[in-house]
Coordinates of C-alpha atoms in Angstrom, one line a residue:
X1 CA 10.2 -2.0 -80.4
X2 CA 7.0 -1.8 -78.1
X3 CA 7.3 2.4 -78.4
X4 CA 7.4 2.1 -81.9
X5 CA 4.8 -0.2 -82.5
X6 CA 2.5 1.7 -80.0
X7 CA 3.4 5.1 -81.6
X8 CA 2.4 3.3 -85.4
X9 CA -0.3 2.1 -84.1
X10 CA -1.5 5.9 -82.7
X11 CA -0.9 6.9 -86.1
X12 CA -2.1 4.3 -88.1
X13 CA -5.8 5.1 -85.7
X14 CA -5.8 8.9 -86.1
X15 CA -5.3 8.7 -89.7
X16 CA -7.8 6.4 -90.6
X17 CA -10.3 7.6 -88.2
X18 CA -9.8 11.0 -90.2
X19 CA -11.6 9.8 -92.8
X20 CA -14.6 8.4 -91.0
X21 CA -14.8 12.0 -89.4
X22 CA -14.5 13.6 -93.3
X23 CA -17.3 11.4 -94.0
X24 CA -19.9 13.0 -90.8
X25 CA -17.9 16.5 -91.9
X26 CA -16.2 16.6 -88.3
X27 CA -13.1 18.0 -87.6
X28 CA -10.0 15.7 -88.1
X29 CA -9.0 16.8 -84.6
X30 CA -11.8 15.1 -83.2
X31 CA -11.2 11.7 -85.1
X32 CA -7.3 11.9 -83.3
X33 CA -9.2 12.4 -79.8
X34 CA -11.5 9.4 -80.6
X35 CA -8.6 7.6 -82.0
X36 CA -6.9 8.0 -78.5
X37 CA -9.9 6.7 -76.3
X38 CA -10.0 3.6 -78.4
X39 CA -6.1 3.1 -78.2
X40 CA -6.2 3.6 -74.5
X41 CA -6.2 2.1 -71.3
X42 CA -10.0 1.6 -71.4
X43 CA -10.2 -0.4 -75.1
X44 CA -7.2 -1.5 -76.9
X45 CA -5.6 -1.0 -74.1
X46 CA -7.2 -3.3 -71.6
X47 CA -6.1 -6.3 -72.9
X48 CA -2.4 -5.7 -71.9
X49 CA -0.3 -6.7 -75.1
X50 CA 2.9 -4.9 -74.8
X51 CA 3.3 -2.4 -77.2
X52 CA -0.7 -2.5 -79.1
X53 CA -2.0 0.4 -76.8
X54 CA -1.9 2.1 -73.8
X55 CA -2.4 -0.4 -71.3
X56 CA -2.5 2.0 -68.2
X57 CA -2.3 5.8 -67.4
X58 CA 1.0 5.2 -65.9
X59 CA 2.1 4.1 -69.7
X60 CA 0.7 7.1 -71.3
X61 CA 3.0 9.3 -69.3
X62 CA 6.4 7.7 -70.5
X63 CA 5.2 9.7 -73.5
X64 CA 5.3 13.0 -72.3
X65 CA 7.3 14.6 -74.2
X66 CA 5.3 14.4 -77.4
X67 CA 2.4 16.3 -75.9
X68 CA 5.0 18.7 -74.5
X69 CA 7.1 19.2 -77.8
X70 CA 3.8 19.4 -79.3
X71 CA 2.7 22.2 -77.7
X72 CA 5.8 24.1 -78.2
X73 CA 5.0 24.1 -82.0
X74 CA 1.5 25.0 -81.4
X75 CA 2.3 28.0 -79.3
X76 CA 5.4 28.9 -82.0
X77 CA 2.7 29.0 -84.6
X78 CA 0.2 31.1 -83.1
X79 CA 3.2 33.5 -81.9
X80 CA 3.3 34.1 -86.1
X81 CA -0.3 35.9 -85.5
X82 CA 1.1 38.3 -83.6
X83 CA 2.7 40.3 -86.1
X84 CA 3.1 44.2 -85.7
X85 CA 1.2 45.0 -89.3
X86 CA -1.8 43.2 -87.6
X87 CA -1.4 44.1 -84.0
X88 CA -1.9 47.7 -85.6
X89 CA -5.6 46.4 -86.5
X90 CA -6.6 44.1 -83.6
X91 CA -4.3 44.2 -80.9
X92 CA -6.7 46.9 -78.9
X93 CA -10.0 44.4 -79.5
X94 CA -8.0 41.3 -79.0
X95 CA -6.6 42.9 -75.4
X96 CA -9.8 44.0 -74.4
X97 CA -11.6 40.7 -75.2
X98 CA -8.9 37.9 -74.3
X99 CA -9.3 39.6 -70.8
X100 CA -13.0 40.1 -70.4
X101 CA -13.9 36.7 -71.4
X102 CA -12.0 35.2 -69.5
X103 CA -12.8 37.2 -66.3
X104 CA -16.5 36.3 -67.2
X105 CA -16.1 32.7 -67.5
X106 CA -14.5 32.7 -64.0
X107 CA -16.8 34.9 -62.7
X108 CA -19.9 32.7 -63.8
X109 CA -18.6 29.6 -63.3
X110 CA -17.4 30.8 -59.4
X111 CA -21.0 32.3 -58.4
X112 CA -22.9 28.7 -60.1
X113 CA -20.3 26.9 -58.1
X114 CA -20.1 28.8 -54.5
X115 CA -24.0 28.2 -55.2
X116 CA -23.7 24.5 -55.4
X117 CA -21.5 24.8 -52.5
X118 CA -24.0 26.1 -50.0
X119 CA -26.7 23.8 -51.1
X120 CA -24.0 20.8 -50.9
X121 CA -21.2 21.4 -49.0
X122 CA -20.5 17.8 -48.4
X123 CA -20.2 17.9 -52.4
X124 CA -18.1 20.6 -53.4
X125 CA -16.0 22.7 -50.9
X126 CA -15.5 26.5 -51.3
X127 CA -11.8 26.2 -51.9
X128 CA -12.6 23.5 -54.8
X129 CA -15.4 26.3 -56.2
X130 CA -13.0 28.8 -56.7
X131 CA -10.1 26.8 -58.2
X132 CA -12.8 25.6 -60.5
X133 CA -13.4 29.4 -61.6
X134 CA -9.7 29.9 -62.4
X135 CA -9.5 26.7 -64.3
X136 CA -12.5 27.9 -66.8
X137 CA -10.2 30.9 -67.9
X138 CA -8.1 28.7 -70.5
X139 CA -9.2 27.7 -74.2
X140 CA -7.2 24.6 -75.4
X141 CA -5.0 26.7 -78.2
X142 CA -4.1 23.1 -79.8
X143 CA -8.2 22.2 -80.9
X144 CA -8.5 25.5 -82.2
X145 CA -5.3 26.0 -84.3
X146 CA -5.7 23.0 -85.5
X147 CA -9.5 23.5 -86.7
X148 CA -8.0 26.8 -88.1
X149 CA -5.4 25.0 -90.3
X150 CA -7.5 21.8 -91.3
X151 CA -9.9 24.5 -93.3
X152 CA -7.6 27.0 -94.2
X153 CA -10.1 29.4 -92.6
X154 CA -9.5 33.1 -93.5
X155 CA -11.3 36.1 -92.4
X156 CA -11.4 38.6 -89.7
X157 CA -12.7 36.3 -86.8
X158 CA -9.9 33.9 -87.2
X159 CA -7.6 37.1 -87.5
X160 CA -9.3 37.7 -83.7
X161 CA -9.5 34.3 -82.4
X162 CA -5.8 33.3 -82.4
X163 CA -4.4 35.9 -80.5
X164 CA -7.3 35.9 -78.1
X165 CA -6.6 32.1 -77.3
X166 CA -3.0 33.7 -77.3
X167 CA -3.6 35.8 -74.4
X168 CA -6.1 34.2 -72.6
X169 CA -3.6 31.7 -71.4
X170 CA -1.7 34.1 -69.9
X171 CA -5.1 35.7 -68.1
X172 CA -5.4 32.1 -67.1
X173 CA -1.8 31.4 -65.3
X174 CA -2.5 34.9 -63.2
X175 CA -6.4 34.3 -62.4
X176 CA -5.3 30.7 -61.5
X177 CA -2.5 31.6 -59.5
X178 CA -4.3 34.3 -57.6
X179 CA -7.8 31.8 -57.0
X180 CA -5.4 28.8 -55.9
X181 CA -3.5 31.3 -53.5
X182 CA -7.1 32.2 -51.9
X183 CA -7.9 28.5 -51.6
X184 CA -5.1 27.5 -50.3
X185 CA -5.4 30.7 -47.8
X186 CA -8.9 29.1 -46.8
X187 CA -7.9 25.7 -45.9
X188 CA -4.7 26.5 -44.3
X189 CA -6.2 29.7 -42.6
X190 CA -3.2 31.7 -43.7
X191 CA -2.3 34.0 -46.8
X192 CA 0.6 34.0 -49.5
X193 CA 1.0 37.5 -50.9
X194 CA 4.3 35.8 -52.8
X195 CA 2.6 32.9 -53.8
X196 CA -0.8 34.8 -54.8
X197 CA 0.7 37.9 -56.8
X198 CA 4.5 37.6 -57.1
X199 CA 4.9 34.3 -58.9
X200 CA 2.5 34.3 -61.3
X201 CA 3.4 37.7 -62.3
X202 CA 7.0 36.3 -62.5
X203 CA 6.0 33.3 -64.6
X204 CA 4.4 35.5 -67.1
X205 CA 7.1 37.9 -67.4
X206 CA 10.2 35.5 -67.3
X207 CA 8.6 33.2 -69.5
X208 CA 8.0 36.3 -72.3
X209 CA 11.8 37.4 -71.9
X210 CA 13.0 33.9 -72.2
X211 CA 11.0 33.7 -75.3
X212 CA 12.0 37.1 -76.6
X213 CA 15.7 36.2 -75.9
X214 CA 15.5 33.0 -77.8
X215 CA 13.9 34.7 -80.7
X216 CA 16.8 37.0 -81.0
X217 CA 18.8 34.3 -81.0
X218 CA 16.9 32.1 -83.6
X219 CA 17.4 35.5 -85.9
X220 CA 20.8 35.4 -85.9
X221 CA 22.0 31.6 -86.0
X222 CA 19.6 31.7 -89.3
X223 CA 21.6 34.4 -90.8
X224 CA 24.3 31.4 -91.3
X225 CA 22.4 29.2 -93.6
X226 CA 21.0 29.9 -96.5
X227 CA 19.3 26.1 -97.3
X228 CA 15.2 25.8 -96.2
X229 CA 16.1 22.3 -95.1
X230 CA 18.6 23.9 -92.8
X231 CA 17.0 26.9 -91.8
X232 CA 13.9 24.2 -90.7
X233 CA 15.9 21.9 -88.6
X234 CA 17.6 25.5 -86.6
X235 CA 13.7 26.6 -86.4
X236 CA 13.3 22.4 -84.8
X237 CA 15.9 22.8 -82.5
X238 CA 14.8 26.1 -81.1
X239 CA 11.5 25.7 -80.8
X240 CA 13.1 22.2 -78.8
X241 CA 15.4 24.8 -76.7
X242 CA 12.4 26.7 -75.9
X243 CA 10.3 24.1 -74.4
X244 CA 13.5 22.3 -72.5
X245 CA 14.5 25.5 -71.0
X246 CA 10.7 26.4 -70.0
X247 CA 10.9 23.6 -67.8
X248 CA 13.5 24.5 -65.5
X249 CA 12.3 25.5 -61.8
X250 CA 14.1 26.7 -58.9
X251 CA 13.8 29.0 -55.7
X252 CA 15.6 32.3 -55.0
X253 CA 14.9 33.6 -51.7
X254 CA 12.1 31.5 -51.2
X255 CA 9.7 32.8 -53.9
X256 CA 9.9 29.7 -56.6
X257 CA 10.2 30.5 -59.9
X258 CA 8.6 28.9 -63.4
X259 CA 8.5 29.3 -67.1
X260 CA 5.2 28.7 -69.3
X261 CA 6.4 27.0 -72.2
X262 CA 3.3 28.1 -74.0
X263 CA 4.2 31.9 -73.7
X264 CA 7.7 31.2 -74.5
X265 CA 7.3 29.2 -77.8
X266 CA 4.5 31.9 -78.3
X267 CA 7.1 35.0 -77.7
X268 CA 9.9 33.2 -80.0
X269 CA 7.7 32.7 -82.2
X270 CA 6.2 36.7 -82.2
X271 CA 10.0 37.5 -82.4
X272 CA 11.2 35.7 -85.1
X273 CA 8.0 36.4 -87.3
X274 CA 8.8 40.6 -86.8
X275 CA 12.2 40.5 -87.5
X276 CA 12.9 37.7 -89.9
X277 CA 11.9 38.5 -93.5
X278 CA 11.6 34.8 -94.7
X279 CA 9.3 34.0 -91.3
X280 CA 6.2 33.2 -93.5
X281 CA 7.8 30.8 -96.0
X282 CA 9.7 29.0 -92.7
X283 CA 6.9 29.5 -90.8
X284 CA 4.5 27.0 -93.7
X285 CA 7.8 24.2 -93.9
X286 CA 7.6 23.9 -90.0
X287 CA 4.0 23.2 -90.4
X288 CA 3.7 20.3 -92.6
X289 CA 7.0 18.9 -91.1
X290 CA 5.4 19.3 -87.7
X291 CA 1.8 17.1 -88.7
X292 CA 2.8 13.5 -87.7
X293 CA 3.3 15.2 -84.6
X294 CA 0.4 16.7 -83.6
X295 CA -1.6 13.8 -84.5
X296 CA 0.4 11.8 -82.1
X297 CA -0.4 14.8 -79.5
X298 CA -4.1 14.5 -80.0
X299 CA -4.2 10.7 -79.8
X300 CA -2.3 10.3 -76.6
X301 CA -4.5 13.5 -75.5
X302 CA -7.8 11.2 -76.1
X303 CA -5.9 8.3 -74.1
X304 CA -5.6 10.1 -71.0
X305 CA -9.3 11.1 -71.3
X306 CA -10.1 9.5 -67.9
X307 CA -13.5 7.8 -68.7
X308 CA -13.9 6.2 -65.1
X309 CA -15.2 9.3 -64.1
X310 CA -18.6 8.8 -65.6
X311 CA -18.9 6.6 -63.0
X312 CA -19.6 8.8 -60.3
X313 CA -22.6 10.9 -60.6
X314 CA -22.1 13.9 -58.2
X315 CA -18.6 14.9 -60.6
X316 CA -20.8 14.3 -63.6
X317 CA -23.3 16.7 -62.2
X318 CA -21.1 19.4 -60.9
X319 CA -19.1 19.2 -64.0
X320 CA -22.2 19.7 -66.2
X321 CA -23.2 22.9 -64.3
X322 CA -19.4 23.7 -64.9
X323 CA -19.4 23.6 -68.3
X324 CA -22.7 25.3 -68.9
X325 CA -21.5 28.6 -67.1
X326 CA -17.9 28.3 -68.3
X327 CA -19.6 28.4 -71.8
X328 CA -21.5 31.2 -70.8
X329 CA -19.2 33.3 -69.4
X330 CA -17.1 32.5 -72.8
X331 CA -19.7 33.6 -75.5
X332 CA -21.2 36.3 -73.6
X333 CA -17.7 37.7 -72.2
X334 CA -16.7 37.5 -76.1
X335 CA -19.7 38.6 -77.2
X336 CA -20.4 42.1 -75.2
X337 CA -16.7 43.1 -75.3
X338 CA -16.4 42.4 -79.2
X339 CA -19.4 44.5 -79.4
X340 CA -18.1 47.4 -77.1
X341 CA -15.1 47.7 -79.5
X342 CA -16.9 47.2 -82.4
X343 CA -15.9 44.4 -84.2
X344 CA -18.2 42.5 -87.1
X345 CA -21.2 41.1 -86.5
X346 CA -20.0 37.8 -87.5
X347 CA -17.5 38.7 -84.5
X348 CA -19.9 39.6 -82.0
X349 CA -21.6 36.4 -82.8
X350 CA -19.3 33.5 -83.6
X351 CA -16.1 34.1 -81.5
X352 CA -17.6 33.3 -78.2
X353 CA -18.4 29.4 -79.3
X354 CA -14.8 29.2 -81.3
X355 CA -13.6 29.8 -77.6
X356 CA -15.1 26.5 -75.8
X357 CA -12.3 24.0 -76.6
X358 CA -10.4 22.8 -73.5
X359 CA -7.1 21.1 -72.5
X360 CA -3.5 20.9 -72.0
X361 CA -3.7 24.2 -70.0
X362 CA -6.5 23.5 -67.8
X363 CA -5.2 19.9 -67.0
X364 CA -1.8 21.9 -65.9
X365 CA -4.1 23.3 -63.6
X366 CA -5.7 20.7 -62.5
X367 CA -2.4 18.9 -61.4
X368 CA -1.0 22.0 -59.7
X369 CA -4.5 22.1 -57.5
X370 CA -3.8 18.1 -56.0
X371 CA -1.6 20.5 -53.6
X372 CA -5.0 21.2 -51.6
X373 CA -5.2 17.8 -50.9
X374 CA -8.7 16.1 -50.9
X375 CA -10.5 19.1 -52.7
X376 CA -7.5 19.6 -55.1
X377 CA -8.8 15.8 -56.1
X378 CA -12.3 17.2 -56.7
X379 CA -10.9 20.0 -59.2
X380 CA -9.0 17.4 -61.2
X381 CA -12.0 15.1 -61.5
X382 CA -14.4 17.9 -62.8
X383 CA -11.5 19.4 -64.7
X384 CA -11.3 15.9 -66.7
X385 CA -14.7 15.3 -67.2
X386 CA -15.4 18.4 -68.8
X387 CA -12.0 18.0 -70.6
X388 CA -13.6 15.1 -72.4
X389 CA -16.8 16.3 -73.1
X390 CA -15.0 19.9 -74.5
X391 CA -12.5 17.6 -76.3
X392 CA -14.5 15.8 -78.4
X393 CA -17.6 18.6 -79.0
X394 CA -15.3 22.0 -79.3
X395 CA -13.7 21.3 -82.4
X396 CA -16.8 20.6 -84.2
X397 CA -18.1 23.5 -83.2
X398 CA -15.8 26.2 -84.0
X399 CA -15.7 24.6 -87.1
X400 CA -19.5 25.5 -87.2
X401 CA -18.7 28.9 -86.0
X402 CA -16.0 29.7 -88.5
X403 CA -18.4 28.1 -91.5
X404 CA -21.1 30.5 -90.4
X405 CA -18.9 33.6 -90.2
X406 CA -17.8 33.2 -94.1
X407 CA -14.3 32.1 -93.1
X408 CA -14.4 28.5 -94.6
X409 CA -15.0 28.7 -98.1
X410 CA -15.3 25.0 -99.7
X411 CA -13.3 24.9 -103.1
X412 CA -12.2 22.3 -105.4
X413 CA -8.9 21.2 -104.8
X414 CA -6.1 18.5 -106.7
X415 CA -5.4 15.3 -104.3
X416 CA -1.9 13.8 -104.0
X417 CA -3.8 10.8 -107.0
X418 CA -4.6 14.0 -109.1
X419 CA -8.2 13.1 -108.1
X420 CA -10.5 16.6 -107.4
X421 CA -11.5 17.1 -103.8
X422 CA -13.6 19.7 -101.5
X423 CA -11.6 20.8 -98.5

């Protein structure tokens, strides 16, 4: 009963709070996040009735598997943008951009960091610094696919954007991997060549052949039904496959090996969408069927937006300087490299700010670096705080971006009551 009751309750808060943000013309994304903080351990949730909000952080994870399913569906959908027609177009610009922004943003945010590392060691280690680099590779895929469906946006930036957030979390896994392999090197005094290159480049590449398997898979166990309502529930229980069988870990020889559920939904989802010729229609059905869900991702996403952190004044500084050159490194890193392979103007200026969202990926991070111990701490902190500030502002303004660029066109549209609307 108390799950239920809480999971209404998420719900019933994201929705309404959906139509206060329609009102200010934010994102409906942001209203879910804002939902969460106020269903959390920190409002509702502090007055410990079983069941009427989070009442702890401890709570919040009994729910992990939403956010986890979630995701799979999020990374199934934007494996649909990587079909071959389009790859033709933008798969050399898309390549070459994913992988210079991101090495930007790291770079940028590691020199402001090692900075603020000689002028306050007792603040901010070196090993912290360069975790913290790693971690400002990833862009939150969930915000921005959600900003992109919420306004229908259509053009050639959005065309760019999704398999750019696509890649980049793959940049991400190997930058971090190699930057938490150094750290770890420096605190130890010892170095990891399986741990640095080995894994990571395993993760990546087992986690893409898992996904490619799967998607073969999907292809043919369709081929035996011929009903949408059936062919939806076998695209449910892959996608549920995908993300159980993502999680498995184990050693072989002492190098550890790990899936990225995120590349695996993406890959059976960039499978499926090449070889299936009903992938579009299916692709729409899983959508809508999939909506209650990510709503319910996003609010328990604003929930574990640790606010306590405000509290201490050296995080909310070093986080701030964080932030700043992560977005810096993002917009120009998009920026010069959509201009060296000369994409549109509206490219060259827009795609770098649709890039700032931040979450589920760098909070993966974040977790994997309380492995260093007291500085691992320190990369969680900053890691949240600029979560939340990135969680709450990103949305709004790639919806800016996209608006700017021509790709959200307002039109009059027929409500459920038959009532005319603007999107």
């Amino acid at each position: 009963m108390e799950t239920l009751l809480c999971l209404s309750i998420c719900l019933f808060a994201g929705l309404m709070l959906s139509r206060v943000a329609k009102i200010f013309k934010l994102p409906a994304v942001t209203a879910y996040l804002i939902a969460g903080i106020l269903v959390g351990p920190y409002v509702l949730g502090s007055f410990h009735i079983p069941g009427i909000g989070f009442t702890s952080m401890a709570n919040i994870e009994a729910y992990d598997i939403i956010p986890d399913v979630a995701l799979g569906f999020i990374a199934f959908s934007i494996g649909n943008e990587f079909r071959l027609s389009q790859l033709k177009q933008i798969g050399k610009q898309a390549t070459v951009i994913g992988i210079f922004q991101a090495l930007v943003a790291c770079l940028l945010v590691d020199a402001a960091l090692i900075a603020v590392h000689f002028i306050a060691p007792d603040k901010l280690s070196l090993p912290a610094a360069i975790v913290l680099g790693a971690v400002a590779t990833a862009t939150a895929p969930a915000a921005t696919l959600m900003v992109v469906k919420q306004y229908k946006a259509k053009g050639p930036l959005t065309s760019l954007l999704l398999p750019i957030v696509a890649l980049d979390d793959a940049v991400g896994l190997i930058v971090f991997a190699v930057s938490f392999g150094v750290a770890k090197a420096l605190i130890v005094g010892g170095v990891d060549v399986v741990s640095i290159i080995v894994e990571p480049l395993l993760e990546v590449v087992l986690s893409l052949v898992l996904g490619a398997v799967l998607g073969y898979a999907f292809n043919f166990c369709e081929k035996f039904f011929h009903s949408r309502s059936k062919r939806l529930a076998m695209s449910v229980t892959f996608i549920f496959l995908a993300v159980s069988l993502s999680m498995l870990k184990f050693e072989i020889g002492g190098v550890h090996i790990a899936f990225s559920s995120l590349l695996t939904c993406m890959m059976l989802g960039t499978i499926f969408c090449n070889i299936c010729d009903f992938s579009e229609e299916l692709m729409d059905r899983v959508d809508r069927w999939t909506a209650p869900l990510l709503i319910l991702f996003f609010v328990i996403s604003g929930a574990e937006l640790e606010l306590s952190i405000f509290k201490d004044a050296g995080i909310v500084l070093i986080g701030v300087i964080y932030i700043i050159f992560r977005c810096l490194g993002k917009y120009f890193g998009a920026s010069i490299s959509a201009k060296a392979t000369k994409c549109d103007k509206n490219i060259v200026k827009y795609l770098g700010i649709t890039l700032f969202p931040q979450a589920g990926v760098a909070l993966g991070m974040a977790i994997k670096a309380h492995e260093l111990g007291e500085e691992g701490a320190i990369v969680a902190n900053i890691t949240l705080f600029a979560v939340l500030i990135y969680e709450i502002i990103g949305p709004f303004l790639t919806k800016i971006s996209l608006l700017k660029a021509g790709e959200i066109n307002p039109e009059e549209k027929v409500s459920a009551r038959g009532e005319s609307v603007k999107s």
